Coordinates of C-alpha atoms and ligand atoms in Angstrom, one line a residue:
M1 CA 0.0 -0.1 0.0
V2 CA 1.3 3.4 -0.9
A3 CA 1.8 5.8 2.2
E4 CA -0.5 9.0 1.9
R5 CA 2.0 11.4 3.9
F6 CA 0.9 14.2 1.5
K7 CA -2.9 13.7 1.2
E8 CA -4.3 17.0 0.4
K9 CA -1.1 18.9 0.7
V10 CA -0.2 21.7 -1.9
V11 CA 3.2 21.0 -3.1
V12 CA 5.3 23.2 -5.5
I13 CA 8.1 21.7 -7.6
T14 CA 10.2 24.0 -9.9
G15 CA 11.9 22.1 -12.7
G16 CA 9.4 19.5 -12.4
T17 CA 9.2 18.4 -16.1
D18 CA 12.3 16.2 -16.3
G19 CA 14.9 14.4 -14.4
I20 CA 14.8 14.6 -10.5
G21 CA 11.8 17.1 -10.4
L22 CA 9.7 15.0 -12.5
T23 CA 10.2 11.8 -10.5
T24 CA 9.7 13.7 -7.3
A25 CA 6.4 15.2 -8.7
K26 CA 5.1 11.6 -9.3
A27 CA 6.1 10.5 -5.9
F28 CA 4.3 13.3 -4.2
A29 CA 1.3 12.9 -6.3
A30 CA 1.2 9.2 -5.6
E31 CA 1.0 10.1 -2.0
G32 CA -2.2 12.3 -2.5
A33 CA -0.6 15.7 -2.9
H34 CA -2.0 18.5 -5.0
V35 CA 1.1 19.1 -7.2
Y36 CA 2.2 22.2 -9.1
I37 CA 5.2 22.0 -11.3
T38 CA 6.9 24.6 -13.6
G39 CA 9.4 24.5 -16.5
R40 CA 10.3 26.7 -19.4
R41 CA 9.1 24.5 -22.4
Q42 CA 5.3 24.2 -22.5
E43 CA 5.3 21.1 -24.7
R44 CA 7.6 19.2 -22.2
L45 CA 5.3 20.7 -19.4
D46 CA 2.1 19.2 -20.9
E47 CA 3.9 15.8 -21.5
A48 CA 5.2 15.8 -17.8
L49 CA 1.6 16.4 -16.6
R50 CA 0.2 13.5 -18.6
E51 CA 2.9 11.4 -16.9
I52 CA 2.4 12.7 -13.4
G53 CA -1.5 12.4 -13.7
N54 CA -3.5 12.7 -10.4
G55 CA -4.6 16.2 -11.4
A56 CA -1.2 17.7 -11.4
I57 CA -1.1 21.4 -12.7
G58 CA 1.7 23.1 -14.7
V59 CA 2.5 26.7 -14.7
Q60 CA 4.9 27.5 -17.5
G61 CA 7.8 29.8 -16.6
D62 CA 11.4 30.6 -16.1
V63 CA 12.4 30.8 -12.4
S64 CA 14.9 33.6 -13.0
D65 CA 11.9 35.8 -13.9
P66 CA 10.1 36.9 -10.9
V67 CA 7.0 37.7 -12.8
A68 CA 6.7 34.1 -13.9
V69 CA 7.0 33.1 -10.2
D70 CA 4.2 35.5 -9.3
R71 CA 2.2 33.8 -11.9
L72 CA 2.7 30.4 -10.3
Y73 CA 1.7 31.6 -6.8
A74 CA -1.3 33.6 -8.2
R75 CA -2.6 30.2 -9.8
I76 CA -2.1 28.5 -6.3
Q77 CA -3.7 31.4 -4.5
Q78 CA -6.7 31.0 -6.6
D79 CA -6.9 27.2 -6.3
H80 CA -6.0 26.6 -2.7
A81 CA -4.8 29.7 -1.1
R82 CA -2.0 27.9 0.6
V83 CA 1.3 26.0 0.1
D84 CA 2.6 23.3 2.4
V85 CA 5.7 22.2 0.6
V86 CA 8.3 23.9 -1.7
F87 CA 10.7 22.0 -3.6
A88 CA 12.9 24.6 -5.2
N89 CA 14.7 22.3 -7.6
A90 CA 15.1 24.0 -11.1
G91 CA 18.7 24.3 -11.9
V92 CA 21.2 24.3 -14.7
S93 CA 24.7 23.1 -14.9
E94 CA 27.1 24.6 -17.3
S95 CA 31.0 24.5 -17.3
A96 CA 33.7 27.0 -18.1
P97 CA 37.3 27.2 -16.8
I98 CA 38.5 30.1 -14.7
G99 CA 40.2 32.4 -17.4
G100 CA 37.4 31.5 -19.9
I101 CA 34.3 32.6 -17.8
E102 CA 31.8 34.8 -19.9
E103 CA 29.7 37.2 -18.3
D104 CA 26.5 35.6 -19.8
H105 CA 27.6 32.3 -18.3
F106 CA 27.8 33.8 -14.9
D107 CA 24.5 35.5 -15.1
R108 CA 22.6 32.6 -16.5
V109 CA 23.7 30.1 -14.0
F110 CA 23.5 32.5 -11.0
N111 CA 20.0 33.8 -12.1
I112 CA 18.4 30.4 -12.5
N113 CA 20.1 28.6 -9.6
V114 CA 20.4 31.4 -7.0
K115 CA 18.1 34.2 -7.8
G116 CA 15.4 31.5 -9.0
T117 CA 15.7 29.8 -5.7
V118 CA 15.5 33.0 -3.7
F119 CA 12.3 34.3 -5.2
T120 CA 10.6 30.8 -5.5
V121 CA 11.0 30.6 -1.6
Q122 CA 10.2 34.3 -0.8
K123 CA 7.2 34.4 -2.8
A124 CA 5.8 31.2 -1.3
L125 CA 6.0 32.5 2.0
P126 CA 2.7 34.4 2.3
L127 CA 1.0 31.2 1.4
M128 CA 2.9 29.0 3.9
S129 CA 2.1 28.3 7.5
A130 CA 3.6 26.3 10.5
G131 CA 4.4 22.8 9.5
G132 CA 5.4 23.9 6.2
S133 CA 8.6 22.5 4.5
I134 CA 11.0 23.9 2.0
V135 CA 13.5 21.6 0.3
L136 CA 16.3 23.2 -1.8
T137 CA 18.2 21.2 -4.4
G138 CA 22.1 21.7 -3.9
S139 CA 24.7 19.4 -5.2
G140 CA 28.0 17.6 -4.2
A141 CA 29.6 20.0 -6.3
G142 CA 28.9 22.7 -3.7
S143 CA 31.3 20.9 -1.4
K144 CA 33.9 19.6 -3.8
G145 CA 36.1 21.0 -6.6
F146 CA 35.4 19.8 -10.2
A147 CA 37.4 21.1 -13.2
N148 CA 35.5 23.9 -15.0
L149 CA 32.6 23.9 -12.6
S150 CA 33.4 27.0 -10.3
I151 CA 30.3 28.9 -11.1
Y152 CA 27.8 26.2 -10.9
S153 CA 29.5 24.8 -7.7
A154 CA 29.4 28.3 -6.2
T155 CA 25.5 28.5 -6.8
K156 CA 25.2 25.3 -5.1
A157 CA 27.3 26.4 -2.1
A158 CA 24.9 29.4 -2.0
I159 CA 22.0 27.1 -1.8
R160 CA 23.5 25.2 1.2
S161 CA 24.1 28.5 2.9
F162 CA 20.5 29.7 2.3
A163 CA 19.2 26.6 4.3
R164 CA 21.2 27.7 7.3
T165 CA 20.0 31.4 7.2
W166 CA 16.5 30.7 6.3
T167 CA 16.1 28.2 9.0
V168 CA 16.8 31.0 11.5
D169 CA 14.8 33.5 9.7
L170 CA 11.8 31.3 9.6
K171 CA 11.9 29.5 13.0
S172 CA 9.2 31.7 14.5
R173 CA 6.9 30.7 11.7
G174 CA 7.4 26.8 12.0
I175 CA 8.7 26.5 8.5
R176 CA 11.7 24.2 8.1
V177 CA 14.3 24.5 5.4
N178 CA 16.7 21.7 4.3
V179 CA 18.7 20.8 1.3
V180 CA 18.9 17.6 -0.7
S181 CA 22.3 17.3 -2.5
P182 CA 22.4 14.6 -5.3
G183 CA 25.7 13.4 -6.5
M184 CA 25.6 12.0 -10.0
V185 CA 22.1 10.9 -11.0
L186 CA 20.9 9.0 -14.0
T187 CA 18.6 11.6 -15.6
P188 CA 18.0 11.6 -19.2
A189 CA 20.3 14.6 -19.6
M190 CA 23.1 12.6 -17.7
A191 CA 22.4 9.6 -19.9
T192 CA 23.2 11.7 -23.1
Y193 CA 26.3 13.3 -21.4
L194 CA 27.7 9.7 -20.6
Q195 CA 26.9 8.6 -24.1
N196 CA 28.8 11.6 -25.6
N197 CA 31.9 11.5 -23.1
D198 CA 33.8 8.3 -23.3
G199 CA 35.3 7.2 -20.0
A200 CA 32.9 9.5 -18.0
E201 CA 30.7 6.7 -16.7
E202 CA 33.6 4.6 -15.7
W203 CA 35.3 7.4 -13.9
M204 CA 32.1 8.2 -11.9
K205 CA 31.5 4.4 -10.9
Q206 CA 35.3 4.5 -9.6
A207 CA 34.9 7.8 -7.8
I208 CA 31.5 7.0 -6.1
P209 CA 31.9 4.6 -3.2
F210 CA 28.7 2.6 -4.1
G211 CA 30.2 2.0 -7.5
R212 CA 27.2 3.4 -9.4
L213 CA 25.1 6.4 -10.2
A214 CA 21.8 7.2 -8.5
E215 CA 18.4 6.6 -9.7
T216 CA 16.2 9.7 -9.7
E217 CA 13.8 7.7 -7.3
E218 CA 16.5 7.6 -4.6
V219 CA 16.6 11.3 -4.6
A220 CA 12.9 11.6 -4.5
K221 CA 12.7 9.4 -1.5
A222 CA 15.1 11.8 0.4
V223 CA 13.0 14.8 -0.8
L224 CA 9.8 13.2 0.5
F225 CA 11.5 12.6 3.8
L226 CA 12.7 16.2 4.2
A227 CA 9.2 17.4 3.1
S228 CA 7.2 15.1 5.7
S229 CA 6.8 15.4 9.2
E230 CA 9.0 12.3 9.6
S231 CA 12.0 14.9 9.5
S232 CA 10.2 17.1 12.0
F233 CA 13.4 17.9 13.9
V234 CA 15.7 18.2 11.0
G235 CA 16.5 21.8 9.9
G236 CA 19.2 23.7 8.1
E237 CA 20.6 20.4 7.1
E238 CA 22.1 19.0 3.8
L239 CA 21.3 15.4 3.0
M240 CA 23.7 14.0 0.6
V241 CA 22.2 11.4 -1.9
D242 CA 25.4 10.4 -3.5
G243 CA 26.6 6.9 -2.7
G244 CA 29.0 8.2 -0.2
F245 CA 30.9 10.5 -2.7
V246 CA 31.3 13.6 -0.6
A247 CA 31.5 12.0 2.9
V248 CA 33.9 9.3 2.3
Ligands
LIG1 N1 21.4 15.1 -12.5 C1 22.4 15.1 -11.6 O1 23.3 14.3 -11.6 C2 22.4 16.3 -10.6 C3 23.5 16.3 -9.5 C4 23.4 17.2 -8.5 C5 22.4 18.3 -8.5 N2 21.6 18.2 -9.5 C6 20.6 19.3 -9.6 O2 19.2 18.8 -9.5 C7 18.3 19.8 -10.1 C8 17.5 19.0 -11.2 O3 18.5 18.5 -12.1 P1 18.2 17.5 -13.1 O4 19.4 16.7 -13.4 O5 16.9 16.6 -12.6 O6 17.8 18.4 -14.4 P2 17.3 18.0 -15.7 O7 16.9 16.7 -15.9 O8 17.9 18.9 -16.8 O9 15.7 18.8 -15.5 C9 15.8 20.1 -15.2 C10 14.3 20.6 -14.9 O10 14.4 22.0 -14.6 C11 13.7 22.7 -15.5 N3 14.3 24.0 -15.7 C12 15.6 24.4 -16.1 N4 15.7 25.7 -16.0 C13 14.7 26.4 -15.6 C14 14.3 27.6 -15.4 N5 15.2 28.6 -15.7 N6 13.0 27.7 -14.9 C15 12.2 26.9 -14.8 N7 12.5 25.4 -14.9 C16 13.7 25.4 -15.4 C17 13.6 21.9 -16.8 O11 12.7 22.2 -17.8 P3 12.9 23.3 -18.9 O12 14.2 23.2 -19.5 O13 11.7 23.2 -19.8 O14 13.0 24.8 -18.3 C18 13.5 20.6 -16.1 O15 12.2 20.4 -15.8 C19 19.1 20.8 -10.6 O16 19.2 22.0 -9.4 C20 20.6 20.3 -10.6 O17 21.6 21.3 -10.5 C21 21.6 17.4 -10.5

């Protein structure tokens, strides 16, 4: 029997049309949540909603555009006038070596990963009350040094920092904030990357103590734990879902 930890809960997932966000949306919906997802591509959004089923709703938009984020919460205000869980997950990974970092690379990655997360969370707050949970998507890259990934990694270190400060900022309101940090996950985009980069999969399997990449379902389980009352005394935490990559 499927648990129903999120029955009638209103759950927002940014970047819910693919990869980790899509799998997590399915998991929340399967446990009875009213799921709202976002993504920039309308066609992909429509397809994802068909896959999620259970009355999930999509609001097209770019998280780096505060007007689009307003549109998302205006829809939820109209439908339910409340938010129980925010999974601020939309993010992009692009690489550039120091010495070759272009301004538009910096702006794009920071705008989506950092500014997008800030306003996704801030604009949800008027709709949230005690017992609410915010889960941010970080990355093992925020704690490690990978060649050419300084900008992406810095955005994820910022995400980790937000969870600490916002835990303090929101304690009087009874809203918890935590980070889920995946390592290397078998998303469709990762599968394409591995196909096009000889030796990358072998390198990852050698580097990850568990000897394999994560399935998106494994990240989703951690998100649902952090979003649910099962983690009621967990705050400002970063939960690595990386097969021991950062810890060992
Ligand atoms: N996969 C990994 O191995 C891995 C490891 C560590 C951390 N992460 C993090 O996990 C999160 C999800 O990654 P993923 O691998 O699942 O990504 P993915 O498969 O590429 O999916 C990304 C999702 O975010 C959406 N998105 C991207 N930019 C957006 C924007 N500006 N506004 C709204 N939606 C946007 C995409 O839809 P559209 O393109 O249509 O907008 C899509 O739904 C990211 O924050 C990523 O940094 C992933």
